[in-house]
Amino acid sequence: MNGKPTTPPRTRPASSGSPFTAPAWIAALSVVGLVSALLGDGVFDLVSWVVFTGLVGICAWAWIKRDRR
Amino acid sequence: MQRAAIKAWFVVHKWTSLICTVFLLLLCLTGLPLIFAHEIGHLTGADPDVAPAPADATLRDLDAQVQTALQAFPGNVPLFVGWDPDAPTMYVNTGPRPDTPPPQMQTVLLNTVTGAQVPAPQFNEGVMYFLYRLHTDVFLGLPGMLFMGAMGLLFVVAIVSGLVLYGPFMRKQRFGTLRTGRSRRLAWLDLHNVLGVVTLGWALVVGLTGAINTLAKPLEQAWQSEQLGEFAARYAGQPRPTALSSLQAAVDTARAAAPGMRPAYVSFPGTGASGDHHYGVFMQGDTPLTERLYRPVLVDARDGSLTAQPQLPGYMTVLLLSQPLHFGDYGRLPLKILWALLDLLTIAVLVSGLYLWVKRGSTATRVAEIERAQTQDIA
């Protein structure tokens, strides 16, 4: 070792695949959420609530896992 | 992505966003309480709570109801009547002229069984109406509304161009990357990207349906001239009838013509909703979808005969579907709360975008920043 402090790699390895994979899934789920409650009550409402709670949850998850370095 | 392409998309994103951001902030802020208009109305008494009527109660005759309303506003003419699906109340909009626009309407709320007037503030007064006007037309009528619609379309272009730029930015980053420990600018940029891409689908639909809703008036006019034009020959040269046939009979006729549906509201002749010669009885079903896709029944306002049950043209269906998708009022209170949260996240996207513009430097610097992001590990 040459005495220099070892710094951790500053980014995680780049994820494989397109940066649009996750956004495409999110957009598709958003459409399901938007349409579902229109089609009926009860379980159709529930699907919409779950989808949109998921979207808010992803934002919260990104904030909790934020990289403070 | 090539430098020239990045630059072009960057310029599109910058300018479409800049022009619409201040209006979008206004829309998001005024829209927030409007999501809960129904709940707020019940809390403030604007939407009074009326005890449910017994199931076998006989409803008061509609023509008598209209007379009661006109006694409250002598000299006015009836414009619209409509029913609350959740309470035994109905409203009667009146005004000095058949084509009185909503801001000048005078409304009476009546018990559907007893005919007693239910004390309630006018819908076109008060804080919520003020917010509604700010949200829809900034008090400028149709031009204001169309202007807000144009801002909505710019918002859609800003979202699409933002998504295109998201690609090169995130090529070397994991989804959800939020780096808060380096420059403040990078933190805001990551936040803008994460929140922007998560709310993208919702914001696109709410933005686009909002823009469509601003076309309500022209679309309704187009529908009338197209649909009612079919009967024009029959009524050619006839003035608008002054002595109208019975409203109760018109509603009974419409009910018989559309079994299984209930009337949502009725337009009087000359109001701009059913031509000069007809009652428009707008029937609704009881699912979230059929509740909003009104089926009009046109009843001759002179002799009370059934004229037609026109099919709504495609553009009217699009308009009627755009309303719930914009308001978020079709999945009970939890959907409204989520609508509000997504609205707040959209505000965060707008504010972070504004911050990035204030701290922008030159376009060349920004384009170089995006170029670096797609080739290096560290932006």
Tab-separated table of C-alpha atoms in Angstrom:
chain	number	residue	atom	x	y	z
A	1	MET	CA	0.000	0.000	0.000
A	2	ASN	CA	1.350	3.412	-0.759
A	3	GLY	CA	-0.139	5.105	2.275
A	4	LYS	CA	-2.824	7.002	0.421
A	5	PRO	CA	-6.243	6.530	1.939
A	6	THR	CA	-8.215	4.276	-0.276
A	7	THR	CA	-11.302	5.987	-1.501
A	8	PRO	CA	-14.332	3.927	-2.278
A	9	PRO	CA	-15.460	4.017	-5.875
A	10	ARG	CA	-17.514	7.135	-6.261
A	11	THR	CA	-20.321	5.495	-8.113
A	12	ARG	CA	-21.825	2.108	-8.150
A	13	PRO	CA	-21.157	0.110	-11.266
A	14	ALA	CA	-23.333	1.393	-14.033
A	15	SER	CA	-26.529	-0.543	-14.232
A	16	SER	CA	-26.814	-2.630	-17.297
A	17	GLY	CA	-29.518	-1.794	-19.761
A	18	SER	CA	-31.227	1.377	-20.767
A	19	PRO	CA	-31.794	4.241	-18.336
A	20	PHE	CA	-35.367	4.171	-19.609
A	21	THR	CA	-36.213	0.686	-18.323
A	22	ALA	CA	-37.395	1.811	-14.876
A	23	PRO	CA	-39.195	4.922	-16.175
A	24	ALA	CA	-41.017	2.802	-18.748
A	25	TRP	CA	-42.296	0.475	-16.030
A	26	ILE	CA	-43.319	3.418	-13.895
A	27	ALA	CA	-45.152	5.040	-16.797
A	28	ALA	CA	-46.956	1.773	-17.620
A	29	LEU	CA	-48.009	1.347	-13.979
A	30	SER	CA	-49.140	4.985	-13.901
A	31	VAL	CA	-51.489	4.297	-16.808
A	32	VAL	CA	-52.894	1.280	-14.957
A	33	GLY	CA	-53.396	3.461	-11.875
A	34	LEU	CA	-55.046	6.246	-13.817
A	35	VAL	CA	-57.464	3.964	-15.644
A	36	SER	CA	-58.315	1.413	-12.952
A	37	ALA	CA	-60.459	3.572	-10.650
A	38	LEU	CA	-62.390	4.785	-13.687
A	39	LEU	CA	-63.448	1.254	-14.561
A	40	GLY	CA	-65.128	0.405	-11.296
A	41	ASP	CA	-65.235	0.739	-7.536
A	42	GLY	CA	-63.818	-1.430	-4.791
A	43	VAL	CA	-60.836	-3.382	-6.044
A	44	PHE	CA	-60.444	-1.023	-9.028
A	45	ASP	CA	-60.042	1.893	-6.614
A	46	LEU	CA	-57.607	-0.158	-4.572
A	47	VAL	CA	-55.363	-0.808	-7.593
A	48	SER	CA	-55.158	2.939	-8.267
A	49	TRP	CA	-54.349	3.679	-4.631
A	50	VAL	CA	-51.585	1.052	-4.609
A	51	VAL	CA	-50.020	2.355	-7.836
A	52	PHE	CA	-49.927	5.992	-6.753
A	53	THR	CA	-48.766	5.103	-3.258
A	54	GLY	CA	-45.979	3.228	-5.051
A	55	LEU	CA	-44.969	6.338	-7.013
A	56	VAL	CA	-44.799	8.441	-3.854
A	57	GLY	CA	-42.930	5.556	-2.215
A	58	ILE	CA	-40.264	5.501	-4.962
A	59	CYS	CA	-39.592	9.200	-4.318
A	60	ALA	CA	-39.312	8.546	-0.588
A	61	TRP	CA	-37.023	5.551	-1.262
A	62	ALA	CA	-34.714	7.677	-3.448
A	63	TRP	CA	-34.499	10.255	-0.680
A	64	ILE	CA	-33.799	7.684	2.052
A	65	LYS	CA	-31.095	5.991	-0.068
A	66	ARG	CA	-29.550	9.293	-1.117
A	67	ASP	CA	-25.775	9.377	-1.500
A	68	ARG	CA	-24.496	12.003	0.933
A	69	ARG	CA	-20.821	11.688	-0.015
B	1	MET	CA	-26.617	11.268	-28.047
B	2	GLN	CA	-24.872	13.699	-30.359
B	3	ARG	CA	-23.940	17.144	-29.147
B	4	ALA	CA	-26.252	18.878	-31.647
B	5	ALA	CA	-29.213	16.737	-30.591
B	6	ILE	CA	-28.548	17.314	-26.902
B	7	LYS	CA	-28.331	21.033	-27.494
B	8	ALA	CA	-31.595	21.115	-29.460
B	9	TRP	CA	-33.516	19.159	-26.784
B	10	PHE	CA	-31.918	21.224	-24.056
B	11	VAL	CA	-33.071	24.462	-25.677
B	12	VAL	CA	-36.591	23.070	-26.148
B	13	HIS	CA	-36.739	21.924	-22.530
B	14	LYS	CA	-35.375	25.214	-21.223
B	15	TRP	CA	-37.741	27.485	-23.117
B	16	THR	CA	-40.956	25.465	-22.883
B	17	SER	CA	-40.336	25.069	-19.130
B	18	LEU	CA	-39.441	28.696	-18.577
B	19	ILE	CA	-42.547	30.007	-20.289
B	20	CYS	CA	-44.971	27.694	-18.523
B	21	THR	CA	-43.370	27.313	-15.070
B	22	VAL	CA	-44.866	30.377	-13.392
B	23	PHE	CA	-48.351	29.450	-14.668
B	24	LEU	CA	-47.828	25.808	-13.765
B	25	LEU	CA	-46.925	26.850	-10.226
B	26	LEU	CA	-50.157	28.848	-10.099
B	27	LEU	CA	-52.070	25.819	-11.432
B	28	CYS	CA	-50.465	23.406	-8.959
B	29	LEU	CA	-51.042	25.713	-5.973
B	30	THR	CA	-54.658	26.602	-6.811
B	31	GLY	CA	-55.346	23.031	-7.890
B	32	LEU	CA	-54.352	21.663	-4.489
B	33	PRO	CA	-57.456	22.936	-2.593
B	34	LEU	CA	-59.640	22.362	-5.667
B	35	ILE	CA	-58.917	18.612	-5.450
B	36	PHE	CA	-60.788	18.691	-2.140
B	37	ALA	CA	-63.526	21.121	-3.238
B	38	HIS	CA	-66.271	18.663	-2.282
B	39	GLU	CA	-64.847	17.991	1.199
B	40	ILE	CA	-64.123	21.693	1.799
B	41	GLY	CA	-67.662	22.559	0.703
B	42	HIS	CA	-69.087	20.213	3.334
B	43	LEU	CA	-66.794	21.580	6.035
B	44	THR	CA	-67.581	25.234	5.310
B	45	GLY	CA	-71.310	24.731	4.764
B	46	ALA	CA	-71.113	25.752	1.107
B	47	ASP	CA	-72.359	22.226	0.426
B	48	PRO	CA	-74.914	21.841	3.252
B	49	ASP	CA	-75.569	18.447	4.752
B	50	VAL	CA	-79.194	17.460	4.216
B	51	ALA	CA	-80.666	14.417	5.949
B	52	PRO	CA	-81.430	11.631	3.471
B	53	ALA	CA	-85.061	11.338	2.400
B	54	PRO	CA	-87.039	8.158	3.086
B	55	ALA	CA	-86.686	5.751	0.178
B	56	ASP	CA	-90.416	5.871	-0.627
B	57	ALA	CA	-90.678	9.679	-0.475
B	58	THR	CA	-92.475	11.311	-3.374
B	59	LEU	CA	-90.347	13.917	-5.099
B	60	ARG	CA	-91.838	17.368	-5.512
B	61	ASP	CA	-92.933	18.289	-9.027
B	62	LEU	CA	-90.051	19.828	-10.971
B	63	ASP	CA	-92.090	22.658	-12.462
B	64	ALA	CA	-93.077	23.679	-8.927
B	65	GLN	CA	-89.410	23.510	-7.929
B	66	VAL	CA	-88.479	25.873	-10.745
B	67	GLN	CA	-91.269	28.257	-9.720
B	68	THR	CA	-89.925	28.296	-6.156
B	69	ALA	CA	-86.476	29.155	-7.506
B	70	LEU	CA	-87.839	31.953	-9.688
B	71	GLN	CA	-89.669	33.434	-6.705
B	72	ALA	CA	-86.282	33.776	-5.020
B	73	PHE	CA	-84.927	35.679	-8.024
B	74	PRO	CA	-87.882	37.503	-9.614
B	75	GLY	CA	-87.419	38.440	-13.265
B	76	ASN	CA	-84.893	35.656	-13.893
B	77	VAL	CA	-85.336	32.729	-16.241
B	78	PRO	CA	-84.368	29.122	-15.454
B	79	LEU	CA	-81.098	27.916	-17.035
B	80	PHE	CA	-80.152	24.540	-15.607
B	81	VAL	CA	-81.428	22.192	-12.947
B	82	GLY	CA	-79.312	19.380	-11.534
B	83	TRP	CA	-79.311	16.792	-8.791
B	84	ASP	CA	-76.865	15.876	-6.054
B	85	PRO	CA	-76.379	12.097	-6.430
B	86	ASP	CA	-75.638	11.737	-2.700
B	87	ALA	CA	-78.268	13.952	-1.100
B	88	PRO	CA	-81.962	14.812	-1.591
B	89	THR	CA	-81.122	18.225	-3.015
B	90	MET	CA	-81.244	19.821	-6.421
B	91	TYR	CA	-80.028	23.129	-7.742
B	92	VAL	CA	-81.776	25.547	-10.084
B	93	ASN	CA	-79.497	27.987	-11.900
B	94	THR	CA	-81.290	31.142	-12.944
B	95	GLY	CA	-80.224	34.322	-14.669
B	96	PRO	CA	-81.516	37.452	-16.355
B	97	ARG	CA	-81.074	35.932	-19.853
B	98	PRO	CA	-81.188	32.373	-21.206
B	99	ASP	CA	-77.490	32.630	-22.117
B	100	THR	CA	-76.332	34.038	-18.768
B	101	PRO	CA	-72.749	32.837	-18.201
B	102	PRO	CA	-71.873	31.047	-14.929
B	103	PRO	CA	-70.284	34.079	-13.192
B	104	GLN	CA	-73.636	35.924	-13.326
B	105	MET	CA	-75.891	32.960	-12.496
B	106	GLN	CA	-78.065	33.014	-9.375
B	107	THR	CA	-78.671	29.629	-7.880
B	108	VAL	CA	-81.232	28.153	-5.532
B	109	LEU	CA	-80.703	24.875	-3.705
B	110	LEU	CA	-83.917	22.979	-2.961
B	111	ASN	CA	-84.943	19.892	-1.060
B	112	THR	CA	-86.155	17.441	-3.717
B	113	VAL	CA	-88.957	16.140	-1.501
B	114	THR	CA	-90.247	19.133	0.463
B	115	GLY	CA	-89.237	21.872	-1.972
B	116	ALA	CA	-87.845	23.853	0.949
B	117	GLN	CA	-85.011	26.164	0.014
B	118	VAL	CA	-81.711	24.941	1.476
B	119	PRO	CA	-79.625	27.905	2.577
B	120	ALA	CA	-76.311	27.796	0.732
B	121	PRO	CA	-73.864	30.380	-0.583
B	122	GLN	CA	-73.793	30.995	-4.334
B	123	PHE	CA	-71.372	28.678	-6.168
B	124	ASN	CA	-69.894	31.686	-7.997
B	125	GLU	CA	-68.814	33.523	-4.858
B	126	GLY	CA	-66.249	32.948	-2.144
B	127	VAL	CA	-62.683	31.724	-1.834
B	128	MET	CA	-63.116	28.406	-3.654
B	129	TYR	CA	-64.705	30.108	-6.664
B	130	PHE	CA	-61.879	32.658	-6.660
B	131	LEU	CA	-59.337	29.802	-6.728
B	132	TYR	CA	-61.347	28.028	-9.417
B	133	ARG	CA	-61.264	31.107	-11.669
B	134	LEU	CA	-57.526	31.571	-11.038
B	135	HIS	CA	-57.046	27.922	-11.960
B	136	THR	CA	-59.163	27.872	-15.111
B	137	ASP	CA	-59.168	31.262	-16.834
B	138	VAL	CA	-57.427	33.815	-14.557
B	139	PHE	CA	-60.705	35.816	-14.693
B	140	LEU	CA	-60.334	36.403	-18.438
B	141	GLY	CA	-63.049	34.121	-19.801
B	142	LEU	CA	-62.422	32.010	-22.879
B	143	PRO	CA	-59.153	33.732	-23.931
B	144	GLY	CA	-57.746	33.151	-20.443
B	145	MET	CA	-58.865	29.557	-20.546
B	146	LEU	CA	-57.284	28.928	-23.934
B	147	PHE	CA	-54.103	30.620	-22.709
B	148	MET	CA	-53.969	28.254	-19.722
B	149	GLY	CA	-54.546	25.380	-22.160
B	150	ALA	CA	-51.558	26.540	-24.198
B	151	MET	CA	-49.484	26.560	-20.998
B	152	GLY	CA	-50.638	22.990	-20.396
B	153	LEU	CA	-49.432	21.988	-23.861
B	154	LEU	CA	-46.059	23.672	-23.250
B	155	PHE	CA	-45.883	21.676	-20.012
B	156	VAL	CA	-46.399	18.478	-22.022
B	157	VAL	CA	-43.577	19.450	-24.413
B	158	ALA	CA	-41.367	20.281	-21.412
B	159	ILE	CA	-42.064	16.835	-19.922
B	160	VAL	CA	-41.259	15.026	-23.175
B	161	SER	CA	-38.050	16.995	-23.788
B	162	GLY	CA	-37.093	16.495	-20.147
B	163	LEU	CA	-37.512	12.754	-20.580
B	164	VAL	CA	-35.252	12.815	-23.674
B	165	LEU	CA	-32.516	14.612	-21.688
B	166	TYR	CA	-32.982	12.181	-18.797
B	167	GLY	CA	-31.460	9.464	-21.007
B	168	PRO	CA	-27.914	10.840	-21.389
B	169	PHE	CA	-27.924	12.145	-17.800
B	170	MET	CA	-28.744	8.751	-16.347
B	171	ARG	CA	-26.831	6.515	-18.750
B	172	LYS	CA	-24.146	5.825	-16.161
B	173	GLN	CA	-26.301	6.162	-13.089
B	174	ARG	CA	-28.618	3.829	-11.321
B	175	PHE	CA	-32.290	4.659	-11.317
B	176	GLY	CA	-33.118	6.788	-8.300
B	177	THR	CA	-29.605	8.228	-7.863
B	178	LEU	CA	-29.718	11.238	-5.576
B	179	ARG	CA	-26.275	12.703	-4.784
B	180	THR	CA	-26.655	15.296	-2.058
B	181	GLY	CA	-23.089	15.422	-0.753
B	182	ARG	CA	-21.372	17.139	-3.662
B	183	SER	CA	-22.384	20.366	-5.294
B	184	ARG	CA	-25.733	21.838	-4.408
B	185	ARG	CA	-26.458	22.032	-8.127
B	186	LEU	CA	-25.947	18.281	-8.581
B	187	ALA	CA	-28.286	17.559	-5.680
B	188	TRP	CA	-31.039	19.675	-7.214
B	189	LEU	CA	-30.386	18.176	-10.637
B	190	ASP	CA	-30.690	14.604	-9.335
B	191	LEU	CA	-33.844	15.555	-7.432
B	192	HIS	CA	-35.314	17.144	-10.549
B	193	ASN	CA	-34.547	13.991	-12.546
B	194	VAL	CA	-35.871	11.483	-9.986
B	195	LEU	CA	-39.092	13.329	-9.135
B	196	GLY	CA	-39.615	14.327	-12.756
B	197	VAL	CA	-39.338	10.805	-14.124
B	198	VAL	CA	-41.495	9.236	-11.377
B	199	THR	CA	-44.352	11.729	-11.786
B	200	LEU	CA	-43.998	11.789	-15.582
B	201	GLY	CA	-46.967	9.605	-16.560
B	202	TRP	CA	-49.314	11.243	-14.078
B	203	ALA	CA	-48.181	14.772	-14.970
B	204	LEU	CA	-48.525	14.091	-18.703
B	205	VAL	CA	-52.097	12.904	-18.285
B	206	VAL	CA	-53.124	15.663	-15.872
B	207	GLY	CA	-51.453	18.289	-18.075
B	208	LEU	CA	-52.959	17.005	-21.290
B	209	THR	CA	-56.464	16.489	-19.873
B	210	GLY	CA	-56.267	19.962	-18.327
B	211	ALA	CA	-55.475	21.412	-21.735
B	212	ILE	CA	-58.399	19.460	-23.239
B	213	ASN	CA	-60.736	20.782	-20.527
B	214	THR	CA	-59.921	24.344	-21.568
B	215	LEU	CA	-61.566	23.499	-24.898
B	216	ALA	CA	-64.870	22.548	-23.228
B	217	LYS	CA	-66.781	25.576	-24.472
B	218	PRO	CA	-65.694	25.416	-28.145
B	219	LEU	CA	-66.187	21.623	-28.184
B	220	GLU	CA	-69.699	21.927	-26.744
B	221	GLN	CA	-70.508	24.560	-29.341
B	222	ALA	CA	-69.171	22.371	-32.141
B	223	TRP	CA	-71.214	19.444	-30.868
B	224	GLN	CA	-74.373	21.526	-30.755
B	225	SER	CA	-74.060	22.972	-34.200
B	226	GLU	CA	-73.224	19.557	-35.616
B	227	GLN	CA	-75.813	17.523	-33.740
B	228	LEU	CA	-78.614	20.053	-33.566
B	229	GLY	CA	-77.942	21.055	-37.136
B	230	GLU	CA	-79.604	17.770	-38.060
B	231	PHE	CA	-82.933	19.064	-36.779
B	232	ALA	CA	-82.402	22.599	-37.986
B	233	ALA	CA	-84.763	22.254	-40.908
B	234	ARG	CA	-87.622	21.282	-38.616
B	235	TYR	CA	-87.153	24.431	-36.551
B	236	ALA	CA	-86.054	26.787	-39.325
B	237	GLY	CA	-87.324	30.327	-38.803
B	238	GLN	CA	-88.932	29.508	-35.469
B	239	PRO	CA	-88.006	31.752	-32.566
B	240	ARG	CA	-86.996	30.237	-29.256
B	241	PRO	CA	-90.216	29.195	-27.516
B	242	THR	CA	-91.228	31.511	-24.684
B	243	ALA	CA	-93.885	29.283	-23.136
B	244	LEU	CA	-92.071	26.072	-22.298
B	245	SER	CA	-93.583	22.630	-21.976
B	246	SER	CA	-93.428	20.925	-18.588
B	247	LEU	CA	-89.949	20.197	-17.227
B	248	GLN	CA	-91.322	17.301	-15.159
B	249	ALA	CA	-92.819	15.763	-18.293
B	250	ALA	CA	-89.529	16.241	-20.168
B	251	VAL	CA	-87.588	14.458	-17.443
B	252	ASP	CA	-90.199	11.657	-17.315
B	253	THR	CA	-89.913	11.274	-21.086
B	254	ALA	CA	-86.110	11.112	-20.849
B	255	ARG	CA	-86.271	8.542	-18.043
B	256	ALA	CA	-88.557	6.354	-20.119
B	257	ALA	CA	-86.220	6.700	-23.102
B	258	ALA	CA	-83.090	5.802	-21.109
B	259	PRO	CA	-84.109	3.062	-18.677
B	260	GLY	CA	-81.620	2.268	-15.939
B	261	MET	CA	-80.158	5.754	-16.024
B	262	ARG	CA	-80.902	8.790	-13.866
B	263	PRO	CA	-80.945	12.452	-14.855
B	264	ALA	CA	-77.822	14.346	-13.812
B	265	TYR	CA	-78.865	17.760	-15.048
B	266	VAL	CA	-81.188	19.446	-17.521
B	267	SER	CA	-80.389	22.426	-19.733
B	268	PHE	CA	-83.116	24.841	-20.760
B	269	PRO	CA	-83.400	26.077	-24.361
B	270	GLY	CA	-81.028	28.937	-25.187
B	271	THR	CA	-78.442	28.176	-22.507
B	272	GLY	CA	-75.932	26.991	-25.058
B	273	ALA	CA	-76.149	23.349	-24.037
B	274	SER	CA	-79.118	22.039	-26.036
B	275	GLY	CA	-79.919	24.530	-28.760
B	276	ASP	CA	-82.821	26.983	-28.845
B	277	HIS	CA	-85.714	24.537	-28.998
B	278	HIS	CA	-84.888	21.717	-26.610
B	279	TYR	CA	-84.521	20.668	-23.076
B	280	GLY	CA	-81.292	18.689	-22.867
B	281	VAL	CA	-81.816	15.996	-20.248
B	282	PHE	CA	-78.360	14.599	-19.504
B	283	MET	CA	-78.654	11.067	-18.173
B	284	GLN	CA	-75.966	9.222	-16.239
B	285	GLY	CA	-75.277	5.640	-15.163
B	286	ASP	CA	-73.916	4.536	-11.822
B	287	THR	CA	-70.374	3.309	-12.543
B	288	PRO	CA	-67.437	5.747	-12.369
B	289	LEU	CA	-67.334	5.716	-16.168
B	290	THR	CA	-71.039	5.876	-17.085
B	291	GLU	CA	-71.592	8.439	-14.330
B	292	ARG	CA	-69.455	10.832	-16.374
B	293	LEU	CA	-70.286	9.830	-19.935
B	294	TYR	CA	-73.603	11.670	-20.008
B	295	ARG	CA	-76.211	10.471	-22.479
B	296	PRO	CA	-78.244	13.451	-23.659
B	297	VAL	CA	-81.949	13.140	-24.388
B	298	LEU	CA	-83.350	16.053	-26.376
B	299	VAL	CA	-86.969	16.882	-25.593
B	300	ASP	CA	-88.856	19.474	-27.651
B	301	ALA	CA	-89.456	22.391	-25.310
B	302	ARG	CA	-92.664	23.453	-27.085
B	303	ASP	CA	-94.671	20.218	-27.236
B	304	GLY	CA	-92.685	17.961	-24.911
B	305	SER	CA	-92.057	15.276	-27.525
B	306	LEU	CA	-88.874	13.244	-27.654
B	307	THR	CA	-86.707	14.565	-30.485
B	308	ALA	CA	-83.571	12.458	-30.267
B	309	GLN	CA	-81.063	10.575	-28.155
B	310	PRO	CA	-77.923	11.583	-30.020
B	311	GLN	CA	-74.731	9.573	-29.630
B	312	LEU	CA	-71.963	11.713	-28.211
B	313	PRO	CA	-69.307	12.354	-30.836
B	314	GLY	CA	-65.772	11.115	-30.109
B	315	TYR	CA	-64.455	14.519	-29.099
B	316	MET	CA	-67.182	14.947	-26.487
B	317	THR	CA	-66.348	11.527	-25.047
B	318	VAL	CA	-62.698	12.606	-24.853
B	319	LEU	CA	-63.754	15.824	-23.100
B	320	LEU	CA	-65.980	14.041	-20.585
B	321	LEU	CA	-63.231	11.507	-19.817
B	322	SER	CA	-60.666	14.288	-19.479
B	323	GLN	CA	-62.557	15.759	-16.554
B	324	PRO	CA	-62.116	12.961	-13.983
B	325	LEU	CA	-58.575	12.256	-15.197
B	326	HIS	CA	-57.737	15.882	-14.474
B	327	PHE	CA	-59.673	16.295	-11.204
B	328	GLY	CA	-58.764	12.940	-9.600
B	329	ASP	CA	-62.291	12.692	-8.207
B	330	TYR	CA	-63.046	9.141	-9.286
B	331	GLY	CA	-61.422	7.006	-6.597
B	332	ARG	CA	-62.739	8.405	-3.323
B	333	LEU	CA	-60.697	10.280	-0.712
B	334	PRO	CA	-57.487	8.169	-0.879
B	335	LEU	CA	-57.114	8.959	-4.600
B	336	LYS	CA	-57.622	12.651	-3.884
B	337	ILE	CA	-54.912	12.563	-1.213
B	338	LEU	CA	-52.533	10.806	-3.631
B	339	TRP	CA	-53.462	13.354	-6.319
B	340	ALA	CA	-52.460	16.089	-3.862
B	341	LEU	CA	-49.141	14.360	-3.062
B	342	LEU	CA	-48.320	14.021	-6.763
B	343	ASP	CA	-49.262	17.674	-7.182
B	344	LEU	CA	-46.767	18.561	-4.421
B	345	LEU	CA	-44.070	16.434	-6.095
B	346	THR	CA	-44.781	18.286	-9.357
B	347	ILE	CA	-44.280	21.574	-7.501
B	348	ALA	CA	-40.890	20.218	-6.357
B	349	VAL	CA	-40.009	19.415	-9.985
B	350	LEU	CA	-40.964	22.952	-11.030
B	351	VAL	CA	-39.048	24.620	-8.200
B	352	SER	CA	-35.931	22.478	-8.724
B	353	GLY	CA	-36.095	23.259	-12.442
B	354	LEU	CA	-36.297	26.944	-11.658
B	355	TYR	CA	-33.290	26.627	-9.318
B	356	LEU	CA	-31.294	24.880	-12.060
B	357	TRP	CA	-32.145	27.704	-14.438
B	358	VAL	CA	-31.130	30.422	-11.954
B	359	LYS	CA	-27.780	28.647	-11.408
B	360	ARG	CA	-27.424	27.852	-15.075
B	361	GLY	CA	-24.283	29.423	-16.547
B	362	SER	CA	-24.181	29.174	-20.327
B	363	THR	CA	-26.026	26.765	-22.567
B	364	ALA	CA	-22.619	25.451	-23.687
B	365	THR	CA	-21.754	24.541	-20.074
B	366	ARG	CA	-25.023	22.716	-19.639
B	367	VAL	CA	-24.679	20.806	-22.897
B	368	ALA	CA	-21.121	19.842	-21.899
B	369	GLU	CA	-22.493	18.690	-18.524
B	370	ILE	CA	-24.979	16.362	-20.216
B	371	GLU	CA	-22.276	15.093	-22.613
B	372	ARG	CA	-19.966	14.312	-19.724
B	373	ALA	CA	-22.716	12.532	-17.835
B	374	GLN	CA	-23.250	10.068	-20.634
B	375	THR	CA	-19.564	9.205	-21.034
B	376	GLN	CA	-18.171	9.414	-17.509
B	377	ASP	CA	-19.091	7.854	-14.237
B	378	ILE	CA	-19.242	11.157	-12.404
B	379	ALA	CA	-21.273	14.023	-13.633
